[in-house]
Amino acid sequence: EKQLSFGHRVPGTKEHEACKDWMVEELKSMGATVEVQEFDASYYSGETVKAYNIIAQFNPEQKKRVFVSAHWDSRRVADQDPDESKRDQPILGADDGGSGVAVAMQIGRTIQANPIDMGVDIVLFDVEDQGSNEGGRNSWCLGSQYWSRNLVPRNYKPEYGILLDMV
């Protein structure tokens, strides 16, 4: 509900920026060490926007780690909407993006309330849902592609990974 209150989370918009700031502060308030990985992302259309992967570490000193991820951006066009008049409008992304982030944030709250002796890393990817079938497979998942080439933390090797999408 809070994510949707910002409006659509399309990269390059004030709604996107406001939601990013809220998530960073929320994760910090849970006791996580938070880093924002800022990068420039180019859409298949040639447009370039500022993008932000959000990395939150719980118990960063622990060697045994679990990776939990979701994407937090929402699609800039509803190109699959049955109502053709809405296909050029952005979507709110309650399910696609918002639901996975909500679960990841609740995991953080649960760890804060019930400390564990294991490391948990929540990585919220940006610019995952802006691709086009005409743009090829490399037009999708730009945040996770960037993160995998520029790992934070460096030399990252979790024991397990969970991707939350469309929960």
Short mmCIF file of N, CA and C in Angstrom, two decimals:
data_model
loop_
_atom_site.label_atom_id
_atom_site.label_comp_id
_atom_site.label_asym_id
_atom_site.label_seq_id
_atom_site.Cartn_x
_atom_site.Cartn_y
_atom_site.Cartn_z
N GLU A 1 0.82 -1.20 0.00
CA GLU A 1 0.00 0.00 0.00
C GLU A 1 0.87 1.26 0.00
N LYS A 2 1.94 1.25 0.80
CA LYS A 2 2.81 2.43 0.86
C LYS A 2 3.50 2.66 -0.48
N GLN A 3 3.99 1.59 -1.09
CA GLN A 3 4.63 1.75 -2.40
C GLN A 3 3.68 2.37 -3.42
N LEU A 4 2.45 1.92 -3.43
CA LEU A 4 1.48 2.42 -4.39
C LEU A 4 1.09 3.86 -4.11
N SER A 5 1.24 4.28 -2.85
CA SER A 5 0.87 5.65 -2.50
C SER A 5 1.76 6.68 -3.21
N PHE A 6 2.92 6.27 -3.66
CA PHE A 6 3.81 7.18 -4.40
C PHE A 6 3.35 7.37 -5.84
N GLY A 7 2.54 6.45 -6.33
CA GLY A 7 2.16 6.43 -7.74
C GLY A 7 3.00 5.40 -8.46
N HIS A 8 3.02 5.46 -9.77
CA HIS A 8 3.84 4.50 -10.52
C HIS A 8 5.32 4.73 -10.18
N ARG A 9 6.10 3.66 -10.23
CA ARG A 9 7.52 3.73 -9.89
C ARG A 9 8.36 3.56 -11.16
N VAL A 10 8.05 4.36 -12.14
CA VAL A 10 8.75 4.31 -13.41
C VAL A 10 10.07 5.07 -13.27
N PRO A 11 11.21 4.42 -13.58
CA PRO A 11 12.50 5.10 -13.48
C PRO A 11 12.50 6.45 -14.19
N GLY A 12 13.11 7.42 -13.53
CA GLY A 12 13.21 8.76 -14.09
C GLY A 12 12.09 9.69 -13.66
N THR A 13 11.19 9.21 -12.79
CA THR A 13 10.08 10.06 -12.33
C THR A 13 10.26 10.43 -10.86
N LYS A 14 9.58 11.48 -10.44
CA LYS A 14 9.64 11.90 -9.04
C LYS A 14 9.03 10.84 -8.12
N GLU A 15 8.03 10.10 -8.61
CA GLU A 15 7.42 9.03 -7.82
C GLU A 15 8.44 7.92 -7.55
N HIS A 16 9.20 7.61 -8.54
CA HIS A 16 10.26 6.59 -8.44
C HIS A 16 11.29 7.02 -7.40
N GLU A 17 11.74 8.24 -7.50
CA GLU A 17 12.74 8.78 -6.57
C GLU A 17 12.21 8.78 -5.13
N ALA A 18 10.97 9.21 -4.94
CA ALA A 18 10.37 9.27 -3.60
C ALA A 18 10.24 7.87 -2.99
N CYS A 19 9.85 6.91 -3.78
CA CYS A 19 9.72 5.54 -3.27
C CYS A 19 11.09 4.98 -2.90
N LYS A 20 12.09 5.26 -3.73
CA LYS A 20 13.47 4.81 -3.41
C LYS A 20 13.91 5.36 -2.07
N ASP A 21 13.71 6.65 -1.86
CA ASP A 21 14.13 7.28 -0.59
C ASP A 21 13.41 6.64 0.59
N TRP A 22 12.12 6.37 0.44
CA TRP A 22 11.35 5.75 1.52
C TRP A 22 11.88 4.35 1.83
N MET A 23 12.13 3.53 0.79
CA MET A 23 12.62 2.16 1.02
C MET A 23 13.97 2.16 1.72
N VAL A 24 14.85 3.05 1.31
CA VAL A 24 16.18 3.14 1.93
C VAL A 24 16.03 3.47 3.41
N GLU A 25 15.24 4.47 3.73
CA GLU A 25 15.06 4.86 5.14
C GLU A 25 14.36 3.76 5.94
N GLU A 26 13.40 3.12 5.33
CA GLU A 26 12.67 2.03 6.01
C GLU A 26 13.63 0.88 6.34
N LEU A 27 14.46 0.48 5.39
CA LEU A 27 15.41 -0.60 5.63
C LEU A 27 16.44 -0.21 6.69
N LYS A 28 16.90 1.01 6.66
CA LYS A 28 17.83 1.48 7.70
C LYS A 28 17.18 1.43 9.07
N SER A 29 15.89 1.81 9.14
CA SER A 29 15.19 1.81 10.42
C SER A 29 15.03 0.40 10.99
N MET A 30 15.17 -0.61 10.14
CA MET A 30 15.09 -2.00 10.58
C MET A 30 16.44 -2.52 11.07
N GLY A 31 17.47 -1.68 10.98
CA GLY A 31 18.80 -2.08 11.42
C GLY A 31 19.70 -2.60 10.33
N ALA A 32 19.28 -2.51 9.09
CA ALA A 32 20.10 -3.00 7.98
C ALA A 32 21.18 -1.98 7.62
N THR A 33 22.28 -2.49 7.12
CA THR A 33 23.29 -1.66 6.48
C THR A 33 22.84 -1.52 5.02
N VAL A 34 22.63 -0.30 4.57
CA VAL A 34 22.03 -0.09 3.25
C VAL A 34 22.99 0.65 2.33
N GLU A 35 23.08 0.16 1.12
CA GLU A 35 23.85 0.83 0.08
C GLU A 35 22.96 0.97 -1.15
N VAL A 36 23.03 2.13 -1.77
CA VAL A 36 22.30 2.37 -3.01
C VAL A 36 23.31 2.34 -4.15
N GLN A 37 23.09 1.44 -5.07
CA GLN A 37 23.95 1.29 -6.23
C GLN A 37 23.33 2.09 -7.38
N GLU A 38 23.85 3.28 -7.61
CA GLU A 38 23.32 4.16 -8.65
C GLU A 38 24.02 3.89 -9.97
N PHE A 39 23.24 3.87 -11.05
CA PHE A 39 23.81 3.66 -12.38
C PHE A 39 22.88 4.26 -13.43
N ASP A 40 23.41 4.43 -14.62
CA ASP A 40 22.62 4.89 -15.75
C ASP A 40 22.13 3.67 -16.52
N ALA A 41 20.84 3.66 -16.83
CA ALA A 41 20.26 2.56 -17.57
C ALA A 41 19.68 3.10 -18.87
N SER A 42 19.94 2.40 -19.95
CA SER A 42 19.42 2.80 -21.25
C SER A 42 18.31 1.85 -21.67
N TYR A 43 17.14 2.43 -21.92
CA TYR A 43 16.01 1.65 -22.42
C TYR A 43 16.28 1.23 -23.85
N TYR A 44 15.53 0.26 -24.30
CA TYR A 44 15.61 -0.19 -25.69
C TYR A 44 15.33 0.96 -26.67
N SER A 45 14.57 1.97 -26.21
CA SER A 45 14.23 3.12 -27.06
C SER A 45 15.38 4.12 -27.19
N GLY A 46 16.43 3.93 -26.38
CA GLY A 46 17.56 4.84 -26.40
C GLY A 46 17.56 5.84 -25.27
N GLU A 47 16.44 5.98 -24.57
CA GLU A 47 16.35 6.89 -23.42
C GLU A 47 17.20 6.36 -22.27
N THR A 48 17.93 7.27 -21.60
CA THR A 48 18.75 6.90 -20.46
C THR A 48 18.19 7.55 -19.21
N VAL A 49 18.12 6.76 -18.13
CA VAL A 49 17.60 7.25 -16.86
C VAL A 49 18.53 6.84 -15.72
N LYS A 50 18.45 7.57 -14.60
CA LYS A 50 19.15 7.17 -13.38
C LYS A 50 18.40 6.00 -12.79
N ALA A 51 19.12 5.01 -12.36
CA ALA A 51 18.52 3.82 -11.76
C ALA A 51 19.23 3.51 -10.45
N TYR A 52 18.55 2.76 -9.59
CA TYR A 52 19.05 2.52 -8.24
C TYR A 52 18.74 1.11 -7.77
N ASN A 53 19.75 0.29 -7.60
CA ASN A 53 19.59 -0.97 -6.90
C ASN A 53 19.79 -0.67 -5.42
N ILE A 54 18.95 -1.24 -4.58
CA ILE A 54 19.03 -1.01 -3.14
C ILE A 54 19.47 -2.30 -2.49
N ILE A 55 20.60 -2.26 -1.78
CA ILE A 55 21.16 -3.45 -1.15
C ILE A 55 21.14 -3.25 0.36
N ALA A 56 20.41 -4.10 1.06
CA ALA A 56 20.29 -4.02 2.52
C ALA A 56 20.84 -5.30 3.12
N GLN A 57 21.81 -5.15 4.02
CA GLN A 57 22.42 -6.32 4.66
C GLN A 57 22.04 -6.37 6.14
N PHE A 58 21.53 -7.52 6.53
CA PHE A 58 21.27 -7.80 7.93
C PHE A 58 22.37 -8.75 8.40
N ASN A 59 22.99 -8.42 9.52
CA ASN A 59 24.10 -9.21 10.07
C ASN A 59 25.25 -9.33 9.06
N PRO A 60 25.80 -8.20 8.63
CA PRO A 60 26.85 -8.25 7.60
C PRO A 60 28.11 -9.00 8.03
N GLU A 61 28.30 -9.18 9.33
CA GLU A 61 29.48 -9.89 9.81
C GLU A 61 29.38 -11.41 9.66
N GLN A 62 28.18 -11.92 9.44
CA GLN A 62 27.97 -13.37 9.31
C GLN A 62 28.45 -13.87 7.95
N LYS A 63 29.13 -15.01 7.95
CA LYS A 63 29.63 -15.58 6.70
C LYS A 63 28.52 -16.32 5.93
N LYS A 64 27.67 -17.05 6.65
CA LYS A 64 26.57 -17.77 6.01
C LYS A 64 25.50 -16.75 5.63
N ARG A 65 25.17 -16.68 4.30
CA ARG A 65 24.29 -15.62 3.82
C ARG A 65 23.18 -16.17 2.91
N VAL A 66 22.05 -15.50 2.97
CA VAL A 66 20.91 -15.79 2.10
C VAL A 66 20.59 -14.51 1.34
N PHE A 67 20.36 -14.67 0.06
CA PHE A 67 20.07 -13.57 -0.86
C PHE A 67 18.56 -13.57 -1.14
N VAL A 68 17.91 -12.45 -0.88
CA VAL A 68 16.47 -12.29 -1.17
C VAL A 68 16.35 -11.09 -2.09
N SER A 69 15.68 -11.27 -3.23
CA SER A 69 15.58 -10.15 -4.17
C SER A 69 14.17 -10.00 -4.73
N ALA A 70 13.93 -8.80 -5.21
CA ALA A 70 12.69 -8.45 -5.90
C ALA A 70 13.02 -7.22 -6.75
N HIS A 71 12.14 -6.85 -7.65
CA HIS A 71 12.35 -5.59 -8.37
C HIS A 71 11.32 -4.59 -7.89
N TRP A 72 11.74 -3.34 -7.84
CA TRP A 72 10.85 -2.33 -7.27
C TRP A 72 10.30 -1.34 -8.28
N ASP A 73 10.76 -1.37 -9.50
CA ASP A 73 10.21 -0.47 -10.52
C ASP A 73 8.88 -1.01 -11.03
N SER A 74 8.09 -0.10 -11.58
CA SER A 74 6.84 -0.52 -12.22
C SER A 74 6.91 -0.14 -13.71
N ARG A 75 6.18 -0.88 -14.49
CA ARG A 75 6.26 -0.76 -15.95
C ARG A 75 5.73 0.58 -16.44
N ARG A 76 6.47 1.18 -17.38
CA ARG A 76 6.09 2.51 -17.87
C ARG A 76 4.96 2.49 -18.88
N VAL A 77 4.64 1.32 -19.41
CA VAL A 77 3.50 1.19 -20.31
C VAL A 77 2.76 -0.11 -20.00
N ALA A 78 1.45 -0.04 -20.05
CA ALA A 78 0.60 -1.21 -19.82
C ALA A 78 0.30 -1.88 -21.16
N ASP A 79 1.36 -2.23 -21.88
CA ASP A 79 1.23 -2.69 -23.26
C ASP A 79 0.45 -4.00 -23.42
N GLN A 80 0.20 -4.71 -22.34
CA GLN A 80 -0.57 -5.95 -22.40
C GLN A 80 -2.00 -5.79 -21.87
N ASP A 81 -2.38 -4.57 -21.50
CA ASP A 81 -3.71 -4.34 -20.94
C ASP A 81 -4.78 -4.66 -21.98
N PRO A 82 -5.82 -5.40 -21.58
CA PRO A 82 -6.90 -5.69 -22.53
C PRO A 82 -7.60 -4.43 -23.05
N ASP A 83 -7.59 -3.38 -22.23
CA ASP A 83 -8.18 -2.11 -22.66
C ASP A 83 -7.13 -1.32 -23.45
N GLU A 84 -7.27 -1.30 -24.75
CA GLU A 84 -6.28 -0.66 -25.62
C GLU A 84 -6.03 0.80 -25.28
N SER A 85 -7.01 1.49 -24.72
CA SER A 85 -6.85 2.91 -24.39
C SER A 85 -5.86 3.12 -23.23
N LYS A 86 -5.53 2.06 -22.49
CA LYS A 86 -4.61 2.17 -21.35
C LYS A 86 -3.19 1.70 -21.66
N ARG A 87 -2.97 1.18 -22.84
CA ARG A 87 -1.69 0.54 -23.16
C ARG A 87 -0.49 1.46 -23.17
N ASP A 88 -0.69 2.76 -23.31
CA ASP A 88 0.45 3.68 -23.30
C ASP A 88 0.62 4.37 -21.95
N GLN A 89 -0.12 3.92 -20.92
CA GLN A 89 -0.05 4.52 -19.59
C GLN A 89 0.80 3.66 -18.66
N PRO A 90 1.46 4.27 -17.68
CA PRO A 90 2.23 3.49 -16.71
C PRO A 90 1.29 2.71 -15.78
N ILE A 91 1.82 1.66 -15.18
CA ILE A 91 1.02 0.87 -14.24
C ILE A 91 1.54 1.09 -12.82
N LEU A 92 0.68 0.83 -11.84
CA LEU A 92 1.09 0.98 -10.44
C LEU A 92 1.97 -0.17 -9.96
N GLY A 93 1.79 -1.34 -10.51
CA GLY A 93 2.67 -2.46 -10.17
C GLY A 93 2.45 -3.03 -8.78
N ALA A 94 1.20 -3.14 -8.34
CA ALA A 94 0.93 -3.73 -7.03
C ALA A 94 1.45 -5.16 -6.96
N ASP A 95 1.18 -5.95 -7.98
CA ASP A 95 1.64 -7.33 -8.00
C ASP A 95 3.05 -7.41 -8.57
N ASP A 96 3.22 -6.91 -9.78
CA ASP A 96 4.50 -7.04 -10.47
C ASP A 96 5.46 -5.95 -10.00
N GLY A 97 6.20 -6.32 -9.00
CA GLY A 97 7.14 -5.42 -8.36
C GLY A 97 6.77 -5.20 -6.91
N GLY A 98 5.61 -4.63 -6.67
CA GLY A 98 5.21 -4.25 -5.31
C GLY A 98 5.08 -5.41 -4.35
N SER A 99 4.51 -6.53 -4.80
CA SER A 99 4.28 -7.65 -3.88
C SER A 99 5.59 -8.28 -3.41
N GLY A 100 6.54 -8.45 -4.30
CA GLY A 100 7.83 -9.02 -3.90
C GLY A 100 8.58 -8.12 -2.94
N VAL A 101 8.54 -6.81 -3.20
CA VAL A 101 9.19 -5.85 -2.30
C VAL A 101 8.52 -5.90 -0.93
N ALA A 102 7.20 -6.00 -0.89
CA ALA A 102 6.48 -6.06 0.39
C ALA A 102 6.93 -7.27 1.21
N VAL A 103 7.08 -8.42 0.57
CA VAL A 103 7.54 -9.62 1.27
C VAL A 103 8.97 -9.42 1.76
N ALA A 104 9.83 -8.88 0.91
CA ALA A 104 11.23 -8.65 1.31
C ALA A 104 11.31 -7.69 2.50
N MET A 105 10.51 -6.63 2.46
CA MET A 105 10.51 -5.67 3.58
C MET A 105 10.01 -6.33 4.86
N GLN A 106 9.02 -7.20 4.74
CA GLN A 106 8.52 -7.89 5.93
C GLN A 106 9.57 -8.84 6.48
N ILE A 107 10.35 -9.46 5.63
CA ILE A 107 11.46 -10.29 6.10
C ILE A 107 12.40 -9.44 6.94
N GLY A 108 12.70 -8.23 6.48
CA GLY A 108 13.55 -7.32 7.25
C GLY A 108 12.95 -6.99 8.60
N ARG A 109 11.67 -6.70 8.63
CA ARG A 109 10.99 -6.39 9.91
C ARG A 109 11.02 -7.59 10.85
N THR A 110 10.85 -8.78 10.28
CA THR A 110 10.86 -9.99 11.10
C THR A 110 12.24 -10.24 11.69
N ILE A 111 13.29 -10.01 10.91
CA ILE A 111 14.66 -10.16 11.42
C ILE A 111 14.93 -9.13 12.51
N GLN A 112 14.45 -7.92 12.32
CA GLN A 112 14.63 -6.89 13.34
C GLN A 112 13.97 -7.31 14.66
N ALA A 113 12.78 -7.86 14.58
CA ALA A 113 12.03 -8.26 15.79
C ALA A 113 12.53 -9.57 16.38
N ASN A 114 13.14 -10.43 15.54
CA ASN A 114 13.60 -11.75 15.97
C ASN A 114 15.00 -11.99 15.42
N PRO A 115 16.04 -11.43 16.06
CA PRO A 115 17.40 -11.54 15.53
C PRO A 115 17.81 -13.00 15.28
N ILE A 116 18.58 -13.18 14.21
CA ILE A 116 19.07 -14.51 13.83
C ILE A 116 20.59 -14.45 13.69
N ASP A 117 21.23 -15.64 13.72
CA ASP A 117 22.69 -15.69 13.59
C ASP A 117 23.08 -16.10 12.17
N MET A 118 22.50 -15.41 11.22
CA MET A 118 22.75 -15.67 9.82
C MET A 118 22.64 -14.35 9.08
N GLY A 119 23.36 -14.21 7.99
CA GLY A 119 23.28 -12.99 7.19
C GLY A 119 22.17 -13.07 6.16
N VAL A 120 21.42 -12.01 6.03
CA VAL A 120 20.38 -11.93 5.02
C VAL A 120 20.58 -10.64 4.24
N ASP A 121 20.61 -10.77 2.94
CA ASP A 121 20.81 -9.63 2.06
C ASP A 121 19.57 -9.46 1.20
N ILE A 122 18.97 -8.29 1.31
CA ILE A 122 17.82 -7.96 0.48
C ILE A 122 18.31 -7.04 -0.63
N VAL A 123 18.13 -7.47 -1.85
CA VAL A 123 18.54 -6.67 -3.00
C VAL A 123 17.28 -6.35 -3.81
N LEU A 124 16.99 -5.06 -3.88
CA LEU A 124 15.83 -4.58 -4.63
C LEU A 124 16.34 -3.99 -5.95
N PHE A 125 16.07 -4.71 -7.02
CA PHE A 125 16.58 -4.33 -8.34
C PHE A 125 15.69 -3.27 -8.98
N ASP A 126 16.31 -2.40 -9.74
CA ASP A 126 15.61 -1.36 -10.47
C ASP A 126 15.70 -1.65 -11.97
N VAL A 127 14.85 -1.06 -12.74
CA VAL A 127 14.82 -1.11 -14.20
C VAL A 127 14.78 -2.56 -14.71
N GLU A 128 14.01 -3.38 -14.02
CA GLU A 128 13.85 -4.77 -14.43
C GLU A 128 12.71 -4.93 -15.42
N ASP A 129 11.72 -4.06 -15.32
CA ASP A 129 10.47 -4.28 -16.03
C ASP A 129 10.22 -3.26 -17.13
N GLN A 130 11.28 -2.77 -17.76
CA GLN A 130 11.13 -1.72 -18.76
C GLN A 130 11.45 -2.19 -20.17
N GLY A 131 11.61 -3.49 -20.35
CA GLY A 131 12.02 -4.01 -21.64
C GLY A 131 10.92 -4.08 -22.67
N SER A 132 11.31 -4.57 -23.82
CA SER A 132 10.38 -4.73 -24.94
C SER A 132 10.76 -6.01 -25.68
N ASN A 133 9.75 -6.74 -26.13
CA ASN A 133 10.04 -7.94 -26.92
C ASN A 133 10.79 -7.57 -28.20
N GLU A 134 10.52 -6.38 -28.74
CA GLU A 134 11.24 -5.92 -29.91
C GLU A 134 12.66 -5.47 -29.55
N GLY A 135 12.88 -5.16 -28.28
CA GLY A 135 14.19 -4.70 -27.82
C GLY A 135 15.14 -5.84 -27.49
N GLY A 136 14.66 -7.07 -27.55
CA GLY A 136 15.49 -8.22 -27.26
C GLY A 136 15.58 -8.51 -25.77
N ARG A 137 16.13 -9.66 -25.46
CA ARG A 137 16.18 -10.08 -24.05
C ARG A 137 17.06 -9.19 -23.20
N ASN A 138 18.03 -8.51 -23.79
CA ASN A 138 18.89 -7.63 -23.00
C ASN A 138 18.23 -6.30 -22.67
N SER A 139 16.99 -6.09 -23.12
CA SER A 139 16.29 -4.87 -22.75
C SER A 139 15.57 -5.03 -21.41
N TRP A 140 15.53 -6.23 -20.88
CA TRP A 140 14.88 -6.54 -19.61
C TRP A 140 15.94 -6.72 -18.51
N CYS A 141 15.51 -6.59 -17.28
CA CYS A 141 16.34 -6.93 -16.11
C CYS A 141 17.67 -6.17 -16.08
N LEU A 142 17.60 -4.87 -16.33
CA LEU A 142 18.83 -4.08 -16.40
C LEU A 142 19.50 -3.91 -15.04
N GLY A 143 18.71 -3.81 -13.98
CA GLY A 143 19.29 -3.67 -12.65
C GLY A 143 20.05 -4.91 -12.20
N SER A 144 19.46 -6.08 -12.41
CA SER A 144 20.14 -7.31 -12.01
C SER A 144 21.35 -7.57 -12.90
N GLN A 145 21.26 -7.19 -14.17
CA GLN A 145 22.44 -7.33 -15.03
C GLN A 145 23.58 -6.44 -14.53
N TYR A 146 23.24 -5.20 -14.18
CA TYR A 146 24.25 -4.28 -13.68
C TYR A 146 24.85 -4.80 -12.37
N TRP A 147 24.00 -5.23 -11.45
CA TRP A 147 24.47 -5.73 -10.15
C TRP A 147 25.38 -6.94 -10.33
N SER A 148 25.02 -7.86 -11.23
CA SER A 148 25.83 -9.07 -11.41
C SER A 148 27.22 -8.77 -11.97
N ARG A 149 27.34 -7.65 -12.68
CA ARG A 149 28.66 -7.23 -13.20
C ARG A 149 29.41 -6.35 -12.21
N ASN A 150 28.71 -5.85 -11.19
CA ASN A 150 29.29 -4.93 -10.21
C ASN A 150 28.80 -5.33 -8.82
N LEU A 151 29.17 -6.52 -8.39
CA LEU A 151 28.62 -7.09 -7.17
C LEU A 151 28.81 -6.20 -5.94
N VAL A 152 27.74 -6.07 -5.20
CA VAL A 152 27.75 -5.42 -3.89
C VAL A 152 27.06 -6.38 -2.95
N PRO A 153 27.77 -6.84 -1.92
CA PRO A 153 29.17 -6.58 -1.64
C PRO A 153 30.09 -7.31 -2.63
N ARG A 154 31.34 -6.89 -2.68
CA ARG A 154 32.31 -7.48 -3.61
C ARG A 154 32.50 -8.96 -3.29
N ASN A 155 32.75 -9.73 -4.32
CA ASN A 155 32.97 -11.18 -4.19
C ASN A 155 31.84 -11.89 -3.46
N TYR A 156 30.64 -11.46 -3.68
CA TYR A 156 29.46 -11.96 -2.99
C TYR A 156 29.14 -13.39 -3.40
N LYS A 157 28.96 -14.28 -2.41
CA LYS A 157 28.63 -15.68 -2.69
C LYS A 157 27.69 -16.20 -1.60
N PRO A 158 26.40 -15.93 -1.77
CA PRO A 158 25.44 -16.44 -0.77
C PRO A 158 25.27 -17.95 -0.92
N GLU A 159 24.80 -18.59 0.15
CA GLU A 159 24.54 -20.03 0.09
C GLU A 159 23.21 -20.32 -0.60
N TYR A 160 22.26 -19.40 -0.45
CA TYR A 160 20.92 -19.60 -1.02
C TYR A 160 20.43 -18.29 -1.62
N GLY A 161 19.53 -18.39 -2.56
CA GLY A 161 18.93 -17.21 -3.15
C GLY A 161 17.45 -17.40 -3.38
N ILE A 162 16.69 -16.35 -3.14
CA ILE A 162 15.25 -16.37 -3.35
C ILE A 162 14.88 -15.13 -4.15
N LEU A 163 14.20 -15.31 -5.27
CA LEU A 163 13.70 -14.21 -6.08
C LEU A 163 12.19 -14.14 -5.88
N LEU A 164 11.73 -12.98 -5.43
CA LEU A 164 10.31 -12.76 -5.19
C LEU A 164 9.76 -11.89 -6.31
N ASP A 165 8.92 -12.45 -7.16
CA ASP A 165 8.32 -11.66 -8.23
C ASP A 165 6.89 -12.11 -8.40
N MET A 166 5.99 -11.15 -8.41
CA MET A 166 4.57 -11.41 -8.59
C MET A 166 4.05 -12.41 -7.56
N VAL A 167 4.27 -12.08 -6.30
CA VAL A 167 3.84 -12.92 -5.19
C VAL A 167 2.34 -12.83 -5.06
#
